[in-house]
Coordinates of C-alpha atoms in Angstrom, one line a residue:
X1 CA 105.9 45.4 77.9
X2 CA 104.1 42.8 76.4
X3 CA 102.0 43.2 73.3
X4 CA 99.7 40.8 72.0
X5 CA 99.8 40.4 68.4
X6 CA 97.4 39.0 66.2
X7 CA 96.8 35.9 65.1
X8 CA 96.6 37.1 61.1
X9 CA 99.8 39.3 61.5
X10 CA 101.3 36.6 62.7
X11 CA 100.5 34.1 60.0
X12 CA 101.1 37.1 57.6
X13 CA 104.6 38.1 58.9
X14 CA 105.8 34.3 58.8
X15 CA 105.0 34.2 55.3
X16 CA 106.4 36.9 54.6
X17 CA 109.5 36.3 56.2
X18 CA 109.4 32.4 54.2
X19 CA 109.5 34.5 51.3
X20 CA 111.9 36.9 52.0
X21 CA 114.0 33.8 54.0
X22 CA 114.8 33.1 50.2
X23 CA 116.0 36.2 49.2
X24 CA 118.3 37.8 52.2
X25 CA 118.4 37.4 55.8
X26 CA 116.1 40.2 57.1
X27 CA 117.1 42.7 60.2
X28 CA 113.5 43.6 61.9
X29 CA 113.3 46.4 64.7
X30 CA 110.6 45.2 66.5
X31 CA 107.1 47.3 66.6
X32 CA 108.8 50.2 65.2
X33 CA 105.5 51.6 64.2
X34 CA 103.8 51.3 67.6
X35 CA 101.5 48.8 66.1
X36 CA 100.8 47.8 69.5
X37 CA 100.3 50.8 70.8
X38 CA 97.1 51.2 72.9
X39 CA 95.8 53.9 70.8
X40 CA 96.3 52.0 67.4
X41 CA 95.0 48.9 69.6
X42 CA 91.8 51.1 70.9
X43 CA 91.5 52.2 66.8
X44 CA 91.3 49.4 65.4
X45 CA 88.9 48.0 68.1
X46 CA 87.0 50.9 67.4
X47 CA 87.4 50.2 63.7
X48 CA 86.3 46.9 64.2
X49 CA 83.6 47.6 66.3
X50 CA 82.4 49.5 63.7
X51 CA 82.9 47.5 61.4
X52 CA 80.7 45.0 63.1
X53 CA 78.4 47.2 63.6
X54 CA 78.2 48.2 60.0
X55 CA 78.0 44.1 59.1
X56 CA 75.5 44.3 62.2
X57 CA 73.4 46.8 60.4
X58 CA 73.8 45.6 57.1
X59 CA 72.9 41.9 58.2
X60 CA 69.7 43.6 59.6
X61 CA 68.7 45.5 56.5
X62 CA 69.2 42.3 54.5
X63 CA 67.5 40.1 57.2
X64 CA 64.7 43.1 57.1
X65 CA 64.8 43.0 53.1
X66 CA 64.7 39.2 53.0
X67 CA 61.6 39.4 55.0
X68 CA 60.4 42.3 52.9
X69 CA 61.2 40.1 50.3
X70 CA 59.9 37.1 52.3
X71 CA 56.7 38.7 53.3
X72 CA 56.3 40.1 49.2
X73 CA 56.7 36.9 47.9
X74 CA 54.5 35.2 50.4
X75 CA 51.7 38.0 49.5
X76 CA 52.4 37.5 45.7
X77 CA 52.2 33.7 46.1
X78 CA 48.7 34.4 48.8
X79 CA 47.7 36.4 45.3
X80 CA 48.5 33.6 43.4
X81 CA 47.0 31.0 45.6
X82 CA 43.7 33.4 45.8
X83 CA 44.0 33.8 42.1
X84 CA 44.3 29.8 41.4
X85 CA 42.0 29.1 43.9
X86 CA 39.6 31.9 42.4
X87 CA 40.4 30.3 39.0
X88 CA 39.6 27.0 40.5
X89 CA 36.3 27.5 41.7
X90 CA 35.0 29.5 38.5
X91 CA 36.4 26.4 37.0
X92 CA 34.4 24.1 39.2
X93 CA 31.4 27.1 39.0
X94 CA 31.7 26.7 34.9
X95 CA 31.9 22.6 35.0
X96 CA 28.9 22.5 37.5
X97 CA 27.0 25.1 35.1
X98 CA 28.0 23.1 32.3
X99 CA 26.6 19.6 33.8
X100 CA 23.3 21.3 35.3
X101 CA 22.8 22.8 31.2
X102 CA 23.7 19.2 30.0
X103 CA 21.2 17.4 32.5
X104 CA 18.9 20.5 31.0
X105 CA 19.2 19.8 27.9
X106 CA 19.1 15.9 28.5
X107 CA 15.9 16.6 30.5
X108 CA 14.3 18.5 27.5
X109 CA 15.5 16.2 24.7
X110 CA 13.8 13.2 26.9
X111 CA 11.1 15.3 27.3
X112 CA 10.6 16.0 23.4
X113 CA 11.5 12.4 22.8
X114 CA 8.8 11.4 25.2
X115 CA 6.6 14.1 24.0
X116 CA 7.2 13.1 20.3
X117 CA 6.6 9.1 21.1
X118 CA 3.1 10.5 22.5
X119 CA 2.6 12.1 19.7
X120 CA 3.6 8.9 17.4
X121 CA 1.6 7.1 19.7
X122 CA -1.2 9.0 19.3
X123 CA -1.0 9.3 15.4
X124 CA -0.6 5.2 15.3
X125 CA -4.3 5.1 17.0
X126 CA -5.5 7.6 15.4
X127 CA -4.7 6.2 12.1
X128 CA -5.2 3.1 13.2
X129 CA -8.8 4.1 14.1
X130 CA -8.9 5.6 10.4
X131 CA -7.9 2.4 8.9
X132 CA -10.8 0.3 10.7
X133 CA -13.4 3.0 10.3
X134 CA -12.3 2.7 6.3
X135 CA -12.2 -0.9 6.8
X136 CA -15.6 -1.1 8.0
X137 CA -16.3 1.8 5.2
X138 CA -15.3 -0.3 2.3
X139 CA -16.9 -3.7 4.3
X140 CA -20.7 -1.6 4.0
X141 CA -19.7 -0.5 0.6
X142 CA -19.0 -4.0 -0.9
X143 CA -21.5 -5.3 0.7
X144 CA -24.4 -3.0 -0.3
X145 CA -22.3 -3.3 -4.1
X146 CA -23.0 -6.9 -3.6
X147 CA -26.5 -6.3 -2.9
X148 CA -27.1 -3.8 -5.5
X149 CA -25.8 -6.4 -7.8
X150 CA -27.1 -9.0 -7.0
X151 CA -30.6 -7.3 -7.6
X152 CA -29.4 -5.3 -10.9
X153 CA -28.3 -8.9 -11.7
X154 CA -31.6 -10.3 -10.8
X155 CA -33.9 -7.3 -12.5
X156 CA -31.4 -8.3 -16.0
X157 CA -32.5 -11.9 -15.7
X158 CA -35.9 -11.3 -15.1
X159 CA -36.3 -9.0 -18.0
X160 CA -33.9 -11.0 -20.1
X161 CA -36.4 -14.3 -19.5
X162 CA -39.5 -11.8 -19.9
X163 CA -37.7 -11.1 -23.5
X164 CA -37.3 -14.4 -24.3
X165 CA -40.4 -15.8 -23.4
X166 CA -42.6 -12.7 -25.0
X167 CA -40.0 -13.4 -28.4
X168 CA -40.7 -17.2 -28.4
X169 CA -44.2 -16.2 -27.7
X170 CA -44.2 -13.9 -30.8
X171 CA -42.0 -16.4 -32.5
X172 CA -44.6 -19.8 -32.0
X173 CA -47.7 -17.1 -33.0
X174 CA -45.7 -16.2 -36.2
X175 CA -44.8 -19.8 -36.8
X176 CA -49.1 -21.0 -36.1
X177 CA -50.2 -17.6 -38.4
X178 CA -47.6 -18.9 -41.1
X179 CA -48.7 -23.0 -40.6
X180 CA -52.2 -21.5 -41.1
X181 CA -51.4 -19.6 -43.7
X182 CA -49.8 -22.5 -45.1
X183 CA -53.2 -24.7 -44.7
X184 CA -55.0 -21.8 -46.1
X185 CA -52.9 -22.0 -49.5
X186 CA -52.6 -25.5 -49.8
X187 CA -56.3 -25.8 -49.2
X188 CA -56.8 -24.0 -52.0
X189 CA -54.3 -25.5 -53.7
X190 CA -55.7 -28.9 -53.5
X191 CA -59.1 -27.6 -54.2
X192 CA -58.3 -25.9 -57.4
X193 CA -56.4 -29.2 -58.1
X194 CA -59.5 -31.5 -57.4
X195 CA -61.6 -29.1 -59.2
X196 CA -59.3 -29.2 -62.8
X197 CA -58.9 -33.0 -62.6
X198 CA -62.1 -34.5 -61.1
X199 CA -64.9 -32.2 -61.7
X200 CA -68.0 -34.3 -61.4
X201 CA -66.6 -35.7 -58.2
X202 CA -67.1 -32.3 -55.8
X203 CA -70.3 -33.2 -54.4
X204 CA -68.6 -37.0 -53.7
X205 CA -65.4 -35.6 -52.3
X206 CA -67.5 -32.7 -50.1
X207 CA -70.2 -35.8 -48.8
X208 CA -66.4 -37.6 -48.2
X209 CA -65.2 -34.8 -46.0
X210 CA -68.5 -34.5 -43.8
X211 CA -68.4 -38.1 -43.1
X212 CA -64.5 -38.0 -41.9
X213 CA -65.5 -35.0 -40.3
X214 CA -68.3 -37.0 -39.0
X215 CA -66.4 -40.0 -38.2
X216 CA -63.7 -37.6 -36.1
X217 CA -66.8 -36.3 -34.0
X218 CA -68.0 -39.5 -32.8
X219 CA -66.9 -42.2 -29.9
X220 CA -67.5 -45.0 -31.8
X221 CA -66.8 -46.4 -35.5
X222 CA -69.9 -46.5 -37.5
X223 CA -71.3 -49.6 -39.2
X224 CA -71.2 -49.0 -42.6
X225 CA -71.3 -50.9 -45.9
X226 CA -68.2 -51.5 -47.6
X227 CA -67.0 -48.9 -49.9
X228 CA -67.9 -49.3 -53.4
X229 CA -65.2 -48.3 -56.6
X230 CA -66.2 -44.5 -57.1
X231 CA -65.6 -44.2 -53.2
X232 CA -62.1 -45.9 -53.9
X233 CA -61.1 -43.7 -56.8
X234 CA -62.1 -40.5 -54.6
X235 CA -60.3 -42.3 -51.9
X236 CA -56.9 -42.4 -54.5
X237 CA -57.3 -38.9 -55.9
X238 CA -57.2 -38.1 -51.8
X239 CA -54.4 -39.7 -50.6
X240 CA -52.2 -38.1 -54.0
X241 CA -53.4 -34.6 -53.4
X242 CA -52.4 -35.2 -49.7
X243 CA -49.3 -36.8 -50.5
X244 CA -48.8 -33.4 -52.8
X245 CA -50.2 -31.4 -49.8
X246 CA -47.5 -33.2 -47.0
X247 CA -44.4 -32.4 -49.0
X248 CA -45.8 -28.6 -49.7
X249 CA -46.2 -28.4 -46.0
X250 CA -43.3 -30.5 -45.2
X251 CA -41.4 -27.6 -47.6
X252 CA -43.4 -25.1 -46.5
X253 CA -42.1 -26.0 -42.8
X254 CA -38.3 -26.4 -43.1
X255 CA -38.4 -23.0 -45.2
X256 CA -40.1 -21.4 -42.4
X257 CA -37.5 -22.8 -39.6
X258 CA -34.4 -21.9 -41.8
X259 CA -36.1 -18.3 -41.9
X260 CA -36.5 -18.3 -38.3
X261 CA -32.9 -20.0 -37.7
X262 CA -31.1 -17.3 -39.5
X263 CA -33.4 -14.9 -37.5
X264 CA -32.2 -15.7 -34.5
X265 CA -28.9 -16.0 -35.7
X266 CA -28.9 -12.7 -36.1
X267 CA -30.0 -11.6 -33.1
X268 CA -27.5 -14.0 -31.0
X269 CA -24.8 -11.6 -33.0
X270 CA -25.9 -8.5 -32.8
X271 CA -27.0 -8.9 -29.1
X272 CA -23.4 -10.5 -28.6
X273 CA -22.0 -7.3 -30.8
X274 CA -23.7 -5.0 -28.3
X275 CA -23.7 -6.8 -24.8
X276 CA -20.8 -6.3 -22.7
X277 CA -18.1 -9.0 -22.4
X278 CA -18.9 -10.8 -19.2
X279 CA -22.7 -11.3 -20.9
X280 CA -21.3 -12.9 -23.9
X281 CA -21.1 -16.5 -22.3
X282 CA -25.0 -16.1 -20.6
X283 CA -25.3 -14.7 -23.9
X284 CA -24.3 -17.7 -25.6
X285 CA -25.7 -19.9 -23.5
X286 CA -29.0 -19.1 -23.9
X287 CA -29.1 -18.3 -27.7
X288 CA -27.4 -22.1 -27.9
X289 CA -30.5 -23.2 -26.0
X290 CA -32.9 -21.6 -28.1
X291 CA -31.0 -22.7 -30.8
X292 CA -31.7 -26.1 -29.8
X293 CA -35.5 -25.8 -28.9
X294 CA -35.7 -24.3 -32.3
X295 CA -34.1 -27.0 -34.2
X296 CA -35.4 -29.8 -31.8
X297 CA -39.0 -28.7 -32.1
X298 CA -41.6 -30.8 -32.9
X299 CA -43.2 -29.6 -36.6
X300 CA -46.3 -28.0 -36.6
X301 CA -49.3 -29.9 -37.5
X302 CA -51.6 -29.2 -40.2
X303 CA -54.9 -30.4 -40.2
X304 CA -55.9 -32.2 -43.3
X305 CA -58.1 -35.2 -44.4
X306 CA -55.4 -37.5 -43.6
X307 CA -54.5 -36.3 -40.3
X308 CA -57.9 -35.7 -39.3
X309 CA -58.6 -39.2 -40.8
X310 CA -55.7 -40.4 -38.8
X311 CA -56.9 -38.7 -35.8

């Protein structure tokens, strides 16, 4: 009877019997267990079947939870995928909202910046406008100052000439009442003088002054006789008293011109005391002048014998 014996138990028993080849020769009775019997050959197939079909089934439960696994893991990484990709797109949602509220806002700050360069724009004209409208203001202004000047400056003129020329006027009829006041006392003057010296001579001196009254009168010289000596003593007591009279008058006059001089004097300083500043030099000016024409003017005459004689 043949038995087929396994490959294992065969690799296991020649082991074995290397080992125990060391130790002491071994004796074996061959299949003494009925190892290869059919019934321990159909229980261990049946074992082994089994056995296979336990490693069958338990391959298929691990094949089943790997791919329960498998299909868990693919839903949590679909979760995670839809999750990423949900994350994603709010992401991309946020960015786009965020670049649509900064073009907003860039939008409204041009718009303000555009809105306050109008404005700008408009203030500039407007106060540009302002400024020429002032400009043309202030233009009428000083001109209608200059105006109004010039014809306040005109008015003070007039009036200050009117002044002048009424004062000299009162000034030259005070200086001819004076000069004929003056004749007044030195005719009498000369008259009580001719009188105390040369009493018997009044009707000689009085027929004297007709004829050079006469002889003034007339267009041409008369033809007289040649004077005799009582007409050339009355002729020297004349020419003394009017030598006398001439230096009284002469006196009379330069008194009469210092009093005026220091008159005006005055005047000049307390018009220059009162009058503003910028008058002071017209001021001046003209009390200079009149200064002048005062001091340069011609003396008044007096009519007497001689210079009725003499003219």
């Amino acid at each position: 009877m043949n038995y087929a014996v396994p490959h294992s138990l065969i690799g296991t028993l020649s082991t074995h019997l290397r080992f125990v080849s060391h130790v002491h020769d071994l004796q074996i009775d061959f299949d003494r267990t009925k190892h290869l019997s059919r019934s321990s050959i159909q229980t261990r197939q049946t074992e082994r079947q089994r056995l296979v079909q336990l490693a069958l089934r338990q391959r298929k439960e691990a094949e089943a939870q790997a791919e329960a696994e498998a299909r868990q893991r693919r839903l949590i990484e679909d979760a995670n995928r839809k999750a990423e990709e949900r994350r994603r797109a709010e992401a991309l949602a946020m960015e786009a909202e965020q670049m649509a509220n900064c073009a907003a806002r860039a939008e409204r700050k041009k718009q303000r910046a555009l809105e306050r360069c109008k404005r700008e724009k408009d203030r500039l004209v407007k106060q540009k406008i302002l400024l020429d409208e002032r400009r043309r203001l202030l233009a009428v202004r000083k001109v209608e100052a200059i105006r109004l000047i010039t014809f306040l400056l005109t008015r003070i003129q007039a009036r200050h000439d009117a002044i002048v020329a009424e004062r000299r006027a009162m000034r030259l009829a005070r200086a001819e009442q004076a000069a004929l006041e003056a004749e007044a006392v030195a005719a009498v003057a000369s008259a009580s003088v001719v009188t105390a010296s040369k009493p018997l001579l009044t009707t000689d001196t009085a027929a004297h002054c007709a004829g050079l009254a006469d002889t003034s009168q007339s267009t041409k010289p008369p033809t007289s006789s040649p004077p005799s000596a009582a007409d050339n003593s009355v002729a020297f007591v004349d020419d003394g008293q009017d030598r006398m009279l001439r230096q009284l008058l002469k006196k009379r006059e330069e008194h009469l011109r210092m009093l005026l001089l220091k008159k005006h004097v005055g005047a000049i300083q307390r018009r220059s005391s009162n009058s503003p500043p910028h008058a002071a030099g017209r001021i001046g000016r003209s009390a200079r002048s009149d200064r002048y024409r005062i001091i340069t003017s011609p003396p008044v005459m007096v009519l007497t014998r001689t210079t009725m004689a003499e003219r």
